Coordinates of C-alpha atoms in Angstrom, one line a residue:
M1 CA 38.8 35.4 58.6
Y2 CA 35.7 35.5 60.4
Q3 CA 32.4 33.9 61.1
R4 CA 29.4 35.9 61.0
L5 CA 27.2 34.6 64.1
R6 CA 23.6 34.1 63.0
F7 CA 20.3 34.3 65.1
F8 CA 20.7 31.9 68.6
C9 CA 20.2 32.1 72.6
F10 CA 22.8 31.8 75.4
F11 CA 21.5 31.3 78.8
L12 CA 23.4 32.3 82.0
T13 CA 23.8 30.7 85.6
A14 CA 23.3 32.7 88.5
L15 CA 25.9 32.5 91.4
S16 CA 25.0 31.2 94.5
G17 CA 22.0 33.0 95.7
T18 CA 21.7 36.6 96.4
Y19 CA 24.4 38.6 98.2
A20 CA 24.6 41.8 99.8
G21 CA 27.1 44.6 99.1
T22 CA 29.4 46.1 101.8
A23 CA 27.2 49.5 101.8
Q24 CA 28.9 52.1 103.9
D25 CA 27.5 56.7 103.6
L26 CA 31.0 58.1 102.8
G27 CA 29.2 60.9 103.8
N28 CA 28.3 64.4 102.0
G29 CA 25.8 62.2 99.5
F30 CA 27.8 59.8 98.8
Y31 CA 27.0 55.9 99.0
D32 CA 29.2 52.5 98.6
Y33 CA 27.1 49.9 98.4
G34 CA 30.4 47.5 97.5
V35 CA 32.0 45.0 95.0
A36 CA 29.4 44.0 92.1
C37 CA 31.2 40.8 91.6
P38 CA 33.3 39.7 94.1
E39 CA 35.8 37.7 91.9
S40 CA 39.0 37.3 90.5
N41 CA 40.4 36.1 86.9
D42 CA 42.5 33.3 86.4
R43 CA 45.5 34.5 83.9
G44 CA 47.8 31.7 83.5
V45 CA 46.9 28.0 85.5
V46 CA 49.6 25.2 85.6
A47 CA 49.6 22.0 87.4
T48 CA 53.1 21.2 89.1
T49 CA 54.8 19.7 92.2
G50 CA 55.9 21.6 95.2
A51 CA 57.1 21.0 98.7
D52 CA 57.7 17.4 99.6
G53 CA 56.5 16.2 96.5
K54 CA 53.2 17.3 97.0
N55 CA 50.9 18.3 93.6
V56 CA 50.1 21.8 94.0
V57 CA 48.2 24.2 91.4
L58 CA 49.5 28.1 90.8
A59 CA 47.7 30.5 89.1
W60 CA 48.0 34.2 88.7
L61 CA 45.5 36.2 89.9
F62 CA 43.5 39.6 87.6
D63 CA 40.9 41.6 89.5
H64 CA 40.3 45.6 89.0
R65 CA 43.6 46.3 90.0
G66 CA 45.4 43.9 87.0
G67 CA 47.9 41.4 88.2
Y68 CA 48.4 41.3 91.9
S69 CA 49.0 38.3 93.7
L70 CA 50.1 34.7 92.6
L71 CA 47.8 31.2 94.1
S72 CA 49.2 28.3 95.3
V73 CA 46.7 26.0 96.1
D74 CA 47.5 22.1 97.4
A75 CA 45.4 19.3 95.2
A76 CA 44.6 17.0 98.0
S77 CA 43.4 19.3 100.7
G78 CA 42.6 22.5 99.2
A79 CA 44.9 24.7 101.5
T80 CA 45.8 27.8 100.1
R81 CA 48.2 30.4 100.0
Q82 CA 48.4 33.3 98.6
F83 CA 51.8 35.5 97.5
D84 CA 52.0 39.2 97.1
L85 CA 53.6 40.2 94.0
P86 CA 57.4 41.3 94.6
F87 CA 56.0 44.6 92.6
P88 CA 53.0 46.6 92.6
P89 CA 49.7 45.3 90.8
G90 CA 49.2 45.9 87.4
D91 CA 48.4 45.7 83.8
A92 CA 47.4 41.7 83.4
P93 CA 49.7 38.7 82.4
Y94 CA 49.0 37.7 79.1
A95 CA 51.4 35.0 78.8
S96 CA 53.4 32.6 81.6
M97 CA 55.0 29.7 81.7
L98 CA 56.5 26.9 84.0
S99 CA 60.0 25.3 83.3
S100 CA 62.0 22.1 83.0
R101 CA 63.6 22.9 85.9
N102 CA 59.5 23.3 87.7
K103 CA 59.8 27.5 87.9
F104 CA 56.5 29.4 87.0
Y105 CA 57.2 32.6 85.0
G106 CA 55.5 36.0 84.3
Y107 CA 56.3 39.3 83.1
F108 CA 53.5 42.3 83.2
N109 CA 53.6 45.7 84.6
R110 CA 57.1 46.4 82.9
N111 CA 58.5 43.5 85.6
F112 CA 59.6 40.0 84.8
A113 CA 59.1 37.3 88.1
E114 CA 60.3 33.8 89.3
F115 CA 58.1 31.7 91.2
D116 CA 59.3 28.2 93.2
P117 CA 56.5 26.0 94.0
V118 CA 58.2 24.0 96.3
K119 CA 60.3 27.1 98.1
N120 CA 56.7 28.8 97.9
A121 CA 58.5 32.1 97.2
F122 CA 59.7 34.5 94.7
T123 CA 62.9 33.7 93.9
F124 CA 63.8 36.1 91.4
S125 CA 62.1 39.5 90.4
Q126 CA 63.3 42.5 88.4
K127 CA 62.0 45.5 86.5
A128 CA 62.2 45.5 82.9
F129 CA 61.9 47.8 80.3
D130 CA 58.7 47.1 77.9
L131 CA 55.5 46.9 79.5
T132 CA 54.3 42.8 79.4
A133 CA 54.9 39.5 77.9
M134 CA 52.9 38.2 75.0
A135 CA 55.0 34.8 74.7
F136 CA 57.7 32.5 76.5
T137 CA 60.2 29.9 75.4
E138 CA 62.6 28.0 77.0
D139 CA 65.7 27.0 74.6
D140 CA 68.2 24.2 75.0
N141 CA 70.6 25.9 77.2
G142 CA 67.3 26.3 79.6
V143 CA 67.5 30.0 79.2
I144 CA 64.2 31.5 79.6
W145 CA 62.8 33.8 76.6
A146 CA 60.3 36.5 76.3
A147 CA 58.7 38.6 73.1
T148 CA 57.2 42.0 74.5
Y149 CA 54.4 44.5 74.0
P150 CA 53.9 46.6 72.7
N151 CA 57.1 47.5 70.8
C152 CA 58.3 43.8 69.9
G153 CA 60.8 43.7 72.6
L154 CA 63.0 40.4 74.0
V155 CA 64.1 39.7 77.2
S156 CA 66.2 36.2 77.9
Y157 CA 66.6 35.5 81.7
D158 CA 69.3 32.6 82.9
P159 CA 68.4 30.7 85.6
G160 CA 71.9 29.9 86.4
T161 CA 73.4 33.2 86.5
R162 CA 70.0 34.6 87.6
Q163 CA 70.8 37.7 85.0
L164 CA 67.7 39.1 83.4
V165 CA 69.3 40.0 80.1
D166 CA 67.6 42.9 77.2
H167 CA 68.2 42.7 73.8
G168 CA 66.0 45.7 72.5
F169 CA 63.0 46.0 70.6
I170 CA 64.0 43.8 67.6
N171 CA 61.0 45.1 65.0
K172 CA 59.5 48.3 64.6
E173 CA 56.2 49.4 63.2
P174 CA 53.5 52.4 63.2
W175 CA 51.3 50.0 65.9
M176 CA 51.2 48.4 68.7
Q177 CA 52.8 44.7 68.2
Y178 CA 51.2 41.6 69.8
P179 CA 54.2 39.0 69.9
R180 CA 52.3 36.4 70.5
A181 CA 54.4 33.7 69.2
I182 CA 57.8 32.3 70.4
A183 CA 60.5 29.6 69.9
A184 CA 64.5 28.3 69.6
D185 CA 65.7 26.2 67.4
A186 CA 68.3 23.9 68.6
A187 CA 71.6 26.1 67.1
G188 CA 70.6 29.0 69.5
W189 CA 68.3 31.4 67.2
V190 CA 65.0 32.4 68.7
Y191 CA 62.0 33.0 66.8
V192 CA 59.3 35.8 67.2
G193 CA 56.0 35.8 65.3
V194 CA 54.4 39.1 65.9
G195 CA 50.7 40.2 64.6
S196 CA 48.1 41.1 63.8
T197 CA 47.5 44.2 61.4
E198 CA 50.9 43.1 59.5
T199 CA 52.4 39.5 60.7
Q200 CA 56.0 39.6 61.0
L201 CA 58.3 36.5 61.9
I202 CA 61.5 37.8 63.1
A203 CA 64.9 35.6 64.2
F204 CA 67.9 36.8 66.8
N205 CA 70.8 34.9 67.4
A206 CA 71.0 34.5 70.6
Q207 CA 75.0 34.5 70.2
T208 CA 76.1 37.0 67.7
K209 CA 72.5 39.3 68.6
E210 CA 71.7 39.4 64.7
T211 CA 68.5 40.3 64.1
R212 CA 66.9 39.4 60.5
K213 CA 63.0 40.1 59.4
L214 CA 61.8 36.5 57.4
L215 CA 59.1 38.1 55.7
T216 CA 58.6 40.2 53.2
G217 CA 55.7 41.6 50.9
K218 CA 53.0 39.4 50.5
Q219 CA 54.4 36.7 52.7
R220 CA 52.9 39.3 55.5
L221 CA 49.4 38.9 56.2
K222 CA 46.4 39.4 58.6
G223 CA 46.1 38.1 61.9
W224 CA 48.6 36.0 64.3
P225 CA 51.7 34.1 63.4
S226 CA 52.0 30.6 64.7
L227 CA 55.7 29.1 66.2
Y228 CA 56.6 25.7 67.7
R229 CA 59.4 23.5 68.0
A230 CA 59.8 20.3 66.8
Q231 CA 61.8 17.5 68.1
D232 CA 63.7 17.3 65.0
G233 CA 65.8 20.9 66.2
N234 CA 63.6 22.7 64.0
V235 CA 61.1 25.6 64.8
Y236 CA 58.0 25.1 62.4
G237 CA 55.4 28.2 61.6
S238 CA 52.8 29.8 59.6
A239 CA 52.7 33.7 58.4
S240 CA 48.5 33.7 59.9
I241 CA 46.6 31.3 61.1
E242 CA 43.4 32.6 60.2
E243 CA 44.6 33.8 56.7
A244 CA 45.5 30.0 55.9
G245 CA 49.0 30.4 56.1
K246 CA 51.5 27.6 54.5
C247 CA 54.3 26.0 56.9
I248 CA 57.6 27.8 57.5
K249 CA 60.4 25.7 58.4
L250 CA 63.0 27.6 60.1
F251 CA 66.5 27.0 61.3
K252 CA 69.5 28.7 62.2
G253 CA 68.3 32.2 61.0
A254 CA 67.0 30.8 57.4
A255 CA 62.9 30.5 56.5
T256 CA 62.1 27.6 53.8
F257 CA 58.6 28.5 52.6
T258 CA 56.8 25.4 51.9
T259 CA 53.4 24.6 50.0
E260 CA 52.1 22.5 52.8
A261 CA 49.5 23.3 55.4
F262 CA 50.6 24.4 58.8
K263 CA 50.5 21.6 61.2
V264 CA 51.7 20.9 64.6
V265 CA 54.2 17.6 64.4
N266 CA 56.2 16.0 66.8
E267 CA 56.2 18.9 69.0
K268 CA 59.2 19.6 71.7
P269 CA 56.8 19.4 75.1
S270 CA 56.9 22.4 76.8
I271 CA 54.4 24.0 79.0
A272 CA 53.6 27.9 78.4
G273 CA 50.7 29.5 77.0
S274 CA 48.6 32.9 77.1
Q275 CA 46.9 34.6 79.4
V276 CA 44.4 31.5 78.7
L277 CA 47.2 29.0 80.0
F278 CA 46.0 26.1 81.5
H279 CA 48.1 23.2 82.1
K280 CA 46.4 19.8 84.2
K281 CA 48.4 17.0 84.4
F282 CA 50.4 16.4 87.2
P283 CA 53.8 14.9 87.1
D284 CA 52.2 11.8 88.3
G285 CA 49.7 11.3 86.2
S286 CA 46.5 12.7 87.6
M287 CA 44.6 15.5 86.5
I288 CA 43.3 19.0 86.8
Q289 CA 39.2 18.3 85.7
T290 CA 37.8 21.8 86.3
M291 CA 38.8 24.8 88.6
D292 CA 35.9 27.0 89.5
F293 CA 37.1 30.8 90.6
R294 CA 33.7 31.7 90.6
L295 CA 32.5 28.7 93.4
R296 CA 36.3 28.4 94.5
E297 CA 36.1 24.5 93.6
L298 CA 38.7 22.1 92.1
V299 CA 38.5 19.1 91.2
I300 CA 41.1 16.8 91.0
K301 CA 41.2 13.3 88.8
N302 CA 43.5 10.3 89.2
H303 CA 43.4 6.6 89.1
S304 CA 40.6 6.0 91.8
G305 CA 38.1 8.5 90.8
E306 CA 37.4 12.2 91.2
K307 CA 38.2 14.4 94.1
K308 CA 36.6 18.1 95.1
V309 CA 38.1 20.7 97.6
N310 CA 37.5 24.2 98.0
F311 CA 40.1 26.9 97.9
T312 CA 39.7 30.7 99.2
Y313 CA 41.1 33.5 97.8
T314 CA 41.5 37.4 98.3
S315 CA 40.1 39.8 95.8
E316 CA 39.0 43.5 95.3
G317 CA 36.5 42.4 92.6
S318 CA 36.2 42.5 88.9
L319 CA 36.2 45.6 87.5
V320 CA 32.5 47.4 86.5
M321 CA 31.9 48.7 82.8
A322 CA 28.9 50.7 83.3
V323 CA 25.7 50.8 85.0
D324 CA 22.1 51.4 83.7
L325 CA 18.6 51.4 84.9
A326 CA 16.2 48.9 84.1
S327 CA 12.4 49.6 83.9
T328 CA 12.1 47.5 87.1
G329 CA 14.1 50.1 89.2
K330 CA 17.6 47.5 89.2
L331 CA 20.9 48.7 88.6
I332 CA 21.9 46.7 85.6
G333 CA 25.9 46.3 84.9
G334 CA 28.6 43.9 83.2
T335 CA 32.0 43.0 84.7
T336 CA 35.1 41.9 83.2
F337 CA 37.7 39.4 84.3
P338 CA 35.5 37.7 84.9
M339 CA 33.1 38.8 82.2
R340 CA 29.8 38.8 84.6
F341 CA 26.1 40.4 84.3
F342 CA 24.7 42.0 87.6
E343 CA 21.4 43.0 89.0
F344 CA 21.3 45.4 92.3
D345 CA 18.4 46.1 94.3
P346 CA 17.9 49.9 95.6
A347 CA 15.8 48.8 97.8
T348 CA 17.3 45.7 99.3
R349 CA 20.9 46.6 98.8
A350 CA 21.3 43.5 97.0
F351 CA 23.5 42.3 94.8
K352 CA 22.5 38.8 91.7
N353 CA 25.8 38.3 90.0
Y354 CA 25.4 35.9 86.6
N355 CA 27.5 34.7 84.0
A356 CA 27.5 36.9 80.6
Y357 CA 28.3 36.0 77.0
G358 CA 31.9 38.3 76.6
Q359 CA 32.2 41.8 78.1
F360 CA 29.0 43.9 78.3
N361 CA 30.8 46.8 77.1
A362 CA 27.7 49.4 76.4
S363 CA 23.9 49.1 77.3
V364 CA 20.7 51.1 76.4
A365 CA 17.7 50.4 78.0
F366 CA 14.0 50.7 76.1
K367 CA 10.7 49.7 78.3
N368 CA 11.3 46.2 79.7
H369 CA 14.4 45.7 77.6
I370 CA 18.2 46.6 78.4
Y371 CA 20.3 45.7 75.0
F372 CA 24.0 45.3 75.7
A373 CA 27.0 45.3 73.2
A374 CA 29.4 42.6 73.9
Y375 CA 33.1 42.2 73.7
P376 CA 34.9 40.3 71.9
Y377 CA 31.7 39.1 69.4
G378 CA 30.2 42.5 68.6
A379 CA 27.0 40.9 69.3
L380 CA 23.8 42.1 70.3
V381 CA 22.5 40.6 73.5
R382 CA 18.4 41.5 75.0
Y383 CA 17.2 40.7 78.4
R384 CA 14.1 41.3 79.3
A385 CA 14.3 43.0 82.8
N386 CA 10.6 42.5 83.2
Q387 CA 11.2 38.3 83.5
P388 CA 13.6 36.3 85.4
V389 CA 17.1 34.9 84.4
S390 CA 16.6 31.5 82.6
S391 CA 19.2 28.9 83.4
N392 CA 17.8 26.0 81.4
A393 CA 19.2 25.3 77.8
G394 CA 16.9 26.6 75.3
A395 CA 16.5 29.8 77.3
T396 CA 15.7 33.1 76.0
N397 CA 16.3 35.5 78.6
P398 CA 18.8 37.1 78.1
V399 CA 19.5 36.3 74.1
V400 CA 22.2 37.0 71.8
L401 CA 20.6 38.5 69.1
G402 CA 23.6 38.8 66.4
A403 CA 27.2 39.5 66.2
D404 CA 29.9 41.0 63.9
K405 CA 33.6 40.1 65.2
Q406 CA 35.2 41.5 62.3
H407 CA 33.5 45.2 61.9
V408 CA 32.3 45.9 65.8
H409 CA 34.6 43.7 67.4
R410 CA 34.6 45.9 70.5
P411 CA 31.2 48.0 71.1
H412 CA 31.0 51.6 72.0
R413 CA 27.5 52.4 71.4
V414 CA 23.9 50.7 71.4
L415 CA 20.5 53.1 70.4
V416 CA 16.9 51.7 69.9
L417 CA 15.3 53.4 67.3
D418 CA 11.3 52.2 67.9
R419 CA 9.5 53.8 65.4
L420 CA 11.5 51.7 62.8
G421 CA 12.0 48.4 64.5
K422 CA 15.7 48.8 64.5
V423 CA 18.3 48.7 67.1
L424 CA 22.4 50.0 65.9
L425 CA 25.4 48.7 67.1
T426 CA 28.4 50.4 66.6
G427 CA 32.3 50.1 67.5
T428 CA 35.9 49.6 66.9
P429 CA 37.0 46.4 64.4
E430 CA 38.3 43.5 64.7
Y431 CA 42.3 43.5 66.0
G432 CA 44.7 44.4 63.4
Y433 CA 41.7 46.5 61.1
T434 CA 41.1 50.4 60.9
G435 CA 37.4 51.6 60.5
G436 CA 34.7 50.2 62.8
G437 CA 31.0 49.2 61.1
M438 CA 27.6 49.6 62.2
L439 CA 25.7 46.2 63.0
I440 CA 21.5 46.8 63.0
Y441 CA 19.2 44.5 64.1
N442 CA 15.6 44.3 62.8
E443 CA 12.9 43.3 65.5
K444 CA 10.2 42.3 63.0
D445 CA 12.2 39.7 61.0
G446 CA 14.9 39.3 63.2
K447 CA 17.7 39.8 60.3
I448 CA 20.9 41.5 61.3
Q449 CA 23.0 43.6 58.4
T450 CA 26.5 45.2 59.0
L451 CA 27.8 48.4 57.3
S452 CA 31.0 48.7 56.7
D453 CA 33.3 52.1 57.4
T454 CA 33.7 52.3 53.8
L455 CA 29.2 53.0 54.0
L456 CA 30.0 55.2 56.7
I457 CA 33.1 57.2 57.2
P458 CA 36.3 55.5 56.2
D459 CA 39.2 54.0 58.6
Q460 CA 37.1 55.3 61.7
S461 CA 35.2 54.1 63.8
T462 CA 31.4 55.6 65.4
M463 CA 31.9 55.9 69.0
S464 CA 29.0 57.7 69.8
M465 CA 25.3 57.9 68.8
T466 CA 22.3 59.8 69.6
A467 CA 18.5 59.9 68.0
L468 CA 17.7 63.0 66.5
D469 CA 14.3 61.5 65.6
D470 CA 12.4 58.8 64.0
I471 CA 14.9 58.4 61.3
R472 CA 18.1 60.2 61.6
V473 CA 20.7 59.5 64.1
L474 CA 23.8 61.9 65.0
C475 CA 27.3 60.2 65.1
G476 CA 30.8 60.8 66.1
T477 CA 33.7 59.3 65.3
T478 CA 37.3 58.2 66.4
T479 CA 40.2 58.4 64.5
A480 CA 41.1 55.0 66.7
P481 CA 41.8 52.2 65.1
G482 CA 41.1 48.2 66.0
T483 CA 43.5 47.1 69.0
G484 CA 46.9 46.8 67.7
G485 CA 45.8 48.7 64.2
L486 CA 47.1 51.4 62.2
K487 CA 45.5 54.7 62.7
K488 CA 45.1 57.0 59.4
A489 CA 42.6 59.3 59.6
T490 CA 43.9 62.9 61.1
E491 CA 41.0 64.0 62.7
A492 CA 37.1 62.5 64.3
T493 CA 34.5 63.1 62.6
L494 CA 30.2 64.4 63.0
Y495 CA 28.0 63.4 60.8
L496 CA 24.1 62.7 60.2
F497 CA 23.1 59.2 59.8
D498 CA 19.7 58.5 57.7
A499 CA 18.6 55.0 59.8
K500 CA 15.4 54.4 56.8
K501 CA 18.1 55.0 53.9
L502 CA 21.2 53.4 55.7
K503 CA 23.7 55.7 54.8
P504 CA 24.8 59.6 56.2
I505 CA 23.7 62.0 54.4
W506 CA 25.9 64.5 56.3
Q507 CA 29.7 65.3 57.7
E508 CA 31.8 67.4 58.9
N509 CA 34.5 68.1 61.4
V510 CA 33.0 70.4 63.1
L511 CA 36.2 70.8 65.9
P512 CA 39.0 70.6 63.4
G513 CA 41.9 68.1 65.3
T514 CA 39.3 66.2 67.8
Q515 CA 40.3 62.5 67.6
T516 CA 37.3 61.1 69.7
Y517 CA 34.0 62.4 70.2
S518 CA 33.1 60.5 73.4
D519 CA 29.9 60.7 74.2
L520 CA 26.8 63.1 72.4
Y521 CA 23.2 63.3 74.3
K522 CA 20.1 64.9 72.7
A523 CA 18.7 67.9 75.2
G524 CA 15.3 69.3 73.4
K525 CA 16.2 70.9 70.2
Y526 CA 20.0 71.0 70.8
V527 CA 22.9 67.9 71.1
F528 CA 25.4 67.8 73.6
G529 CA 28.4 66.7 73.7
I530 CA 32.2 65.4 74.4
A531 CA 35.1 66.1 72.2
D532 CA 38.4 63.9 73.4
S533 CA 36.9 63.6 77.0
K534 CA 37.9 67.2 78.0
L535 CA 35.7 69.6 75.9
F536 CA 32.3 70.0 76.1
F537 CA 30.2 71.4 73.4
V538 CA 26.4 72.1 72.1
F539 CA 25.3 71.3 68.6
D540 CA 22.7 72.9 66.7
P541 CA 21.3 70.3 64.3
V542 CA 19.3 72.6 62.1
K543 CA 22.2 74.8 61.8
R544 CA 24.5 72.2 61.6
S545 CA 27.1 74.2 63.9
I546 CA 28.9 74.5 67.3
I547 CA 26.9 76.8 69.0
Y548 CA 28.5 76.6 72.9
K549 CA 31.7 75.1 74.1
E550 CA 33.7 75.1 77.3
T551 CA 36.6 72.9 78.6
I552 CA 35.8 71.0 81.3
P553 CA 37.8 72.3 84.6
D554 CA 40.7 70.2 85.7
E555 CA 39.8 70.0 89.1
L556 CA 37.1 67.6 88.2
G557 CA 37.8 66.3 85.0
P558 CA 38.7 64.8 82.2
V559 CA 34.5 63.2 81.9
V560 CA 35.3 59.3 82.4
T561 CA 36.4 57.8 79.9
V562 CA 36.1 54.2 79.5
Q563 CA 34.8 52.2 76.2
S564 CA 31.3 53.5 76.6
P565 CA 31.2 56.0 79.2
R566 CA 27.9 57.2 79.7
V567 CA 29.2 60.6 80.7
F568 CA 25.6 62.3 80.7
V569 CA 23.2 61.4 83.0
K570 CA 19.3 62.7 82.4
N571 CA 17.7 63.2 86.2
P572 CA 13.9 62.2 84.8
S573 CA 12.5 64.0 88.3
T574 CA 14.1 67.6 86.8
G575 CA 14.7 66.8 83.2
D576 CA 19.0 68.4 84.2
C577 CA 21.4 67.2 82.3
Y578 CA 24.7 65.8 84.4
L579 CA 28.6 65.3 83.3
I580 CA 30.0 62.3 85.1
C581 CA 33.9 63.1 85.4
R582 CA 36.8 61.4 87.3
K583 CA 36.7 63.4 90.0
G584 CA 33.4 65.0 90.1
I585 CA 29.9 65.9 88.9
L586 CA 28.6 68.7 86.4
K587 CA 25.6 70.0 85.7
V588 CA 24.4 72.0 82.3
N589 CA 23.0 75.7 83.2
R590 CA 19.5 75.1 80.7
S591 CA 19.6 78.6 79.7
S592 CA 23.7 79.4 78.9
F593 CA 24.9 76.0 78.6
K594 CA 28.0 76.8 81.4
L595 CA 29.0 73.9 83.6
E596 CA 28.1 74.2 87.0
T597 CA 30.1 72.1 89.7
V598 CA 27.7 70.1 91.5
V599 CA 30.3 68.3 93.9
T600 CA 33.8 66.7 94.4
S601 CA 33.7 63.0 94.4
L602 CA 35.1 61.7 97.9
V603 CA 36.3 58.5 95.3
K604 CA 37.5 58.3 91.8
I605 CA 35.2 57.6 88.9
E606 CA 35.4 55.3 86.1
A607 CA 32.5 55.1 84.8
G608 CA 28.5 56.2 84.5
G609 CA 26.2 56.4 85.4
A610 CA 21.9 56.4 85.7
C611 CA 19.7 58.6 88.0
Y612 CA 17.2 57.2 90.0
K613 CA 15.3 58.8 92.7
N614 CA 17.4 61.5 93.0
K615 CA 20.5 59.4 92.9
I616 CA 23.3 59.4 90.5
Y617 CA 25.1 55.8 90.2
F618 CA 28.3 55.4 89.1
I619 CA 31.1 53.1 89.0
S620 CA 34.1 53.7 91.2
D621 CA 36.7 50.3 89.9
S622 CA 34.7 47.2 90.8
H623 CA 32.3 49.1 93.6
L624 CA 29.1 50.7 92.8
C625 CA 28.5 54.0 94.2
S626 CA 25.7 56.8 93.9
Y627 CA 25.6 60.4 94.6
Q628 CA 22.2 62.4 96.6
L629 CA 21.5 65.0 94.5
N630 CA 20.0 68.3 96.3

């Protein structure tokens, strides 16, 4: 089902030099240094023809706002047009399709849209009933079908009548459903494949509206189903590619199970796919060789060779996950969609940007190192802050120390235990699974081992950690499963982990009803914590009890809630501890533990947090910002 990665290296490539942000004094102590990564991510790219038969490239664009526009690039000249969506930006395209009639389709942020590259316009848009499409197909009558997340809805759009029909939710489960596969047979039946907790294939009759579930019992597997329409009029599929599901023949709403291995044979041509759809071939036979949204370069290959053109687009920048402080005095962080890694020099107010190994969810600074935890690989990445980033083959800065996608697929915390020579990484598991583990890296021999949730807290994932001493780590869990998984635990747990014996030595639900211990911070002999993003508490690890708690005030809260939120920020100059909230900053009174309002923010705050020279640095969408203390 998964492959555990061993020790290997990964190198990054810098953007074109250092660039300055648009620094701005916002007043009242707040400063905005600009966009950390001024790029957008493509979420579906197709080569086709536009007005006057010219070759054009269409691409959905995504930045920190979500899906926000459609890009059209003339393949010969690079001339660019960018079209605003006919609905508000948000969510993200997770699937798209170029139909046989040369119309480009998307469905996200609860809206279905049709774009005509010949007319250079959106020619249809309508609000739909579910969040976003996970798969598109076109039937033999030219009707467009979309299967939707998170409730397995089904919609159809007839380009002739220009009617969008809501066929309702066709499958019910106690978890979020990912209908990543869809196909229609020659008899008018539409089939939807759903993952990933337990797969299901659903047949829907377009004429009678009858719905049938085709998998039962042990036929339902972990992973992702696959479906395709063949030239013979049948649909062929598999219950799960990951679990080596056998080929299933589908026709007229019936499934014929075979003993043959699933493979795609004589597929009916179709231009559709997920958010990584990249259809390269133009109707005249020329091809997209590369399309680089970072460099804004498009390379087209045809019979006479290759031609490179530059294109443009506007962007508000990619979402920044969090910010940390390196020993060099530079701010370090990661962005997502695109997944980048950046450095910011407070002295020059300049950014430098690199490709990153995945989405740097969590980080910890230790001596001259920054340890990052990367989604979707469950990877531990080490960056040496006092050495240049390598860009040659065999580079060792940064370096991937190891990974376990199954158990820590979506990392939430990373912690260094110097005396033991260990680095701990925790998070939620692979899609469709429940209960995350702990990846442990041994600095002495470079070996990786993973503890599953059954060896920690069954059916829960470790969301937060703080070291009490050289060996003992206080951990807080979340009841949330892996993405799309089934929630099983009823309340979260605090537990004490012995990092030498590699096992929990105490656990208790100290705050009944809590679902997530969002963050933990060792402050002297006590531990400060956050429960469910809205309750601040103080824990005595000797008495193993809560000695103080206070609700985050509504006018500032809740606290920041990204995947590794960095709620607690310490000022090394004074020793004061601050809480980063969505709408402002709080300080913990050292004697009473009472929360004191420091400031209401002039901008929304998405993530923390580091303090350098009496400035608290934080993230506001794609921007790096700061607040001057005192």
